[in-house]
Amino acid sequence: MACNKENCVCPKTDCENHGNCCKCINNHREKDSLVYCMREIAEKK
């Protein structure tokens, strides 16, 4: 979706999953890591 690409805040623009939220989230879940766009929210908790 174009809206995902336009609103993706991840600085890794060369990543193949940049702007593809579903793929990005699934990739991070496999690695047991947090997606960039959720890190600030997680740190506040």
Tab-separated table of N, CA, C and O in Angstrom:
chain	number	residue	atom	x	y	z
A	1	MET	N	0.830	-1.189	0.000
A	1	MET	CA	0.000	0.000	0.000
A	1	MET	C	0.873	1.250	0.000
A	1	MET	O	1.859	1.315	0.716
A	2	ALA	N	0.479	2.206	-0.743
A	2	ALA	CA	1.233	3.457	-0.814
A	2	ALA	C	1.252	4.178	0.521
A	2	ALA	O	2.258	4.796	0.886
A	3	CYS	N	0.156	4.101	1.277
A	3	CYS	CA	0.112	4.817	2.558
A	3	CYS	C	1.146	4.272	3.525
A	3	CYS	O	1.711	5.020	4.320
A	4	ASN	N	1.435	2.980	3.475
A	4	ASN	CA	2.458	2.417	4.347
A	4	ASN	C	3.841	2.951	3.987
A	4	ASN	O	4.623	3.298	4.859
A	5	LYS	N	4.150	3.008	2.715
A	5	LYS	CA	5.448	3.538	2.272
A	5	LYS	C	5.594	5.002	2.671
A	5	LYS	O	6.629	5.422	3.165
A	6	GLU	N	4.540	5.769	2.493
A	6	GLU	CA	4.571	7.199	2.791
A	6	GLU	C	4.717	7.476	4.282
A	6	GLU	O	5.308	8.473	4.673
A	7	ASN	N	4.180	6.601	5.122
A	7	ASN	CA	4.168	6.837	6.565
A	7	ASN	C	5.179	6.018	7.345
A	7	ASN	O	5.241	6.117	8.564
A	8	CYS	N	5.984	5.230	6.663
A	8	CYS	CA	6.966	4.391	7.336
A	8	CYS	C	8.066	5.278	7.924
A	8	CYS	O	8.708	6.040	7.215
A	9	VAL	N	8.252	5.173	9.238
A	9	VAL	CA	9.243	6.014	9.922
A	9	VAL	C	10.589	5.318	10.106
A	9	VAL	O	11.521	5.899	10.647
A	10	CYS	N	10.688	4.088	9.667
A	10	CYS	CA	11.926	3.341	9.831
A	10	CYS	C	13.036	3.988	8.997
A	10	CYS	O	12.846	4.280	7.812
A	11	PRO	N	14.192	4.208	9.606
A	11	PRO	CA	15.287	4.841	8.875
A	11	PRO	C	15.978	3.903	7.878
A	11	PRO	O	16.765	4.358	7.059
A	12	LYS	N	15.667	2.627	7.932
A	12	LYS	CA	16.310	1.661	7.040
A	12	LYS	C	15.549	1.588	5.714
A	12	LYS	O	14.876	0.608	5.403
A	13	THR	N	15.681	2.633	4.932
A	13	THR	CA	14.936	2.732	3.677
A	13	THR	C	15.398	1.730	2.627
A	13	THR	O	14.680	1.490	1.659
A	14	ASP	N	16.568	1.145	2.811
A	14	ASP	CA	17.049	0.154	1.853
A	14	ASP	C	16.537	-1.257	2.169
A	14	ASP	O	16.750	-2.187	1.405
A	15	CYS	N	15.826	-1.406	3.282
A	15	CYS	CA	15.275	-2.708	3.675
A	15	CYS	C	14.171	-3.118	2.709
A	15	CYS	O	13.330	-2.295	2.324
A	16	GLU	N	14.153	-4.375	2.338
A	16	GLU	CA	13.127	-4.863	1.406
A	16	GLU	C	11.727	-4.799	2.010
A	16	GLU	O	10.737	-4.811	1.287
A	17	ASN	N	11.621	-4.707	3.329
A	17	ASN	CA	10.318	-4.638	3.991
A	17	ASN	C	9.901	-3.208	4.333
A	17	ASN	O	8.838	-3.002	4.910
A	18	HIS	N	10.718	-2.234	3.983
A	18	HIS	CA	10.395	-0.834	4.276
A	18	HIS	C	9.060	-0.468	3.632
A	18	HIS	O	8.872	-0.633	2.440
A	19	GLY	N	8.121	-0.013	4.456
A	19	GLY	CA	6.809	0.374	3.947
A	19	GLY	C	5.855	-0.777	3.763
A	19	GLY	O	4.726	-0.582	3.338
A	20	ASN	N	6.283	-1.974	4.074
A	20	ASN	CA	5.423	-3.147	3.971
A	20	ASN	C	5.218	-3.678	5.390
A	20	ASN	O	5.942	-4.562	5.849
A	21	CYS	N	4.252	-3.094	6.080
A	21	CYS	CA	4.070	-3.346	7.510
A	21	CYS	C	3.914	-4.823	7.859
A	21	CYS	O	4.544	-5.297	8.799
A	22	CYS	N	3.092	-5.539	7.134
A	22	CYS	CA	2.862	-6.952	7.452
A	22	CYS	C	4.149	-7.763	7.368
A	22	CYS	O	4.460	-8.539	8.268
A	23	LYS	N	4.900	-7.578	6.307
A	23	LYS	CA	6.162	-8.303	6.157
A	23	LYS	C	7.156	-7.883	7.228
A	23	LYS	O	7.870	-8.710	7.791
A	24	CYS	N	7.209	-6.599	7.515
A	24	CYS	CA	8.134	-6.080	8.520
A	24	CYS	C	7.811	-6.679	9.891
A	24	CYS	O	8.697	-7.177	10.583
A	25	ILE	N	6.558	-6.626	10.279
A	25	ILE	CA	6.147	-7.162	11.582
A	25	ILE	C	6.434	-8.645	11.665
A	25	ILE	O	6.980	-9.132	12.662
A	26	ASN	N	6.081	-9.381	10.629
A	26	ASN	CA	6.333	-10.830	10.638
A	26	ASN	C	7.815	-11.137	10.715
A	26	ASN	O	8.231	-12.056	11.433
A	27	ASN	N	8.624	-10.385	10.007
A	27	ASN	CA	10.079	-10.570	10.044
A	27	ASN	C	10.615	-10.338	11.458
A	27	ASN	O	11.422	-11.121	11.963
A	28	HIS	N	10.165	-9.287	12.091
A	28	HIS	CA	10.623	-8.989	13.444
A	28	HIS	C	10.111	-10.009	14.459
A	28	HIS	O	10.814	-10.333	15.411
A	29	ARG	N	8.913	-10.521	14.258
A	29	ARG	CA	8.379	-11.543	15.163
A	29	ARG	C	9.225	-12.806	15.092
A	29	ARG	O	9.484	-13.445	16.111
A	30	GLU	N	9.654	-13.151	13.896
A	30	GLU	CA	10.512	-14.330	13.736
A	30	GLU	C	11.830	-14.155	14.474
A	30	GLU	O	12.407	-15.116	14.966
A	31	LYS	N	12.315	-12.924	14.526
A	31	LYS	CA	13.591	-12.633	15.182
A	31	LYS	C	13.406	-12.276	16.654
A	31	LYS	O	14.379	-11.996	17.347
A	32	ASP	N	12.154	-12.239	17.113
A	32	ASP	CA	11.810	-11.835	18.474
A	32	ASP	C	12.365	-10.442	18.790
A	32	ASP	O	12.987	-10.210	19.819
A	33	SER	N	12.148	-9.525	17.856
A	33	SER	CA	12.578	-8.149	18.048
A	33	SER	C	11.407	-7.211	17.760
A	33	SER	O	10.412	-7.597	17.154
A	34	LEU	N	11.539	-5.996	18.195
A	34	LEU	CA	10.480	-5.010	18.067
A	34	LEU	C	10.693	-4.165	16.820
A	34	LEU	O	11.807	-3.699	16.560
A	35	VAL	N	9.618	-3.944	16.077
A	35	VAL	CA	9.706	-3.102	14.884
A	35	VAL	C	10.037	-1.670	15.295
A	35	VAL	O	9.654	-1.206	16.370
A	36	TYR	N	10.743	-0.971	14.462
A	36	TYR	CA	11.232	0.376	14.760
A	36	TYR	C	10.091	1.311	15.170
A	36	TYR	O	10.213	2.064	16.137
A	37	CYS	N	8.990	1.255	14.447
A	37	CYS	CA	7.899	2.204	14.679
A	37	CYS	C	7.196	2.000	16.022
A	37	CYS	O	6.456	2.880	16.467
A	38	MET	N	7.440	0.891	16.695
A	38	MET	CA	6.801	0.627	17.984
A	38	MET	C	7.754	0.800	19.157
A	38	MET	O	7.337	0.713	20.304
A	39	ARG	N	8.994	1.062	18.918
A	39	ARG	CA	9.982	1.149	19.990
A	39	ARG	C	9.701	2.299	20.952
A	39	ARG	O	9.800	2.124	22.165
A	40	GLU	N	9.364	3.446	20.442
A	40	GLU	CA	9.090	4.596	21.304
A	40	GLU	C	7.893	4.319	22.214
A	40	GLU	O	7.924	4.645	23.407
A	41	ILE	N	6.868	3.701	21.692
A	41	ILE	CA	5.687	3.361	22.486
A	41	ILE	C	6.048	2.359	23.562
A	41	ILE	O	5.641	2.499	24.723
A	42	ALA	N	6.834	1.368	23.221
A	42	ALA	CA	7.237	0.337	24.188
A	42	ALA	C	8.098	0.921	25.298
A	42	ALA	O	7.980	0.511	26.452
A	43	GLU	N	8.937	1.881	24.975
A	43	GLU	CA	9.809	2.493	25.976
A	43	GLU	C	9.030	3.307	26.990
A	43	GLU	O	9.452	3.449	28.128
A	44	LYS	N	7.873	3.823	26.596
A	44	LYS	CA	7.045	4.628	27.492
A	44	LYS	C	6.320	3.781	28.529
A	44	LYS	O	5.877	4.291	29.540
A	45	LYS	N	6.214	2.492	28.283
A	45	LYS	CA	5.492	1.603	29.214
A	45	LYS	C	6.374	1.099	30.309
A	45	LYS	O	7.499	0.989	30.298
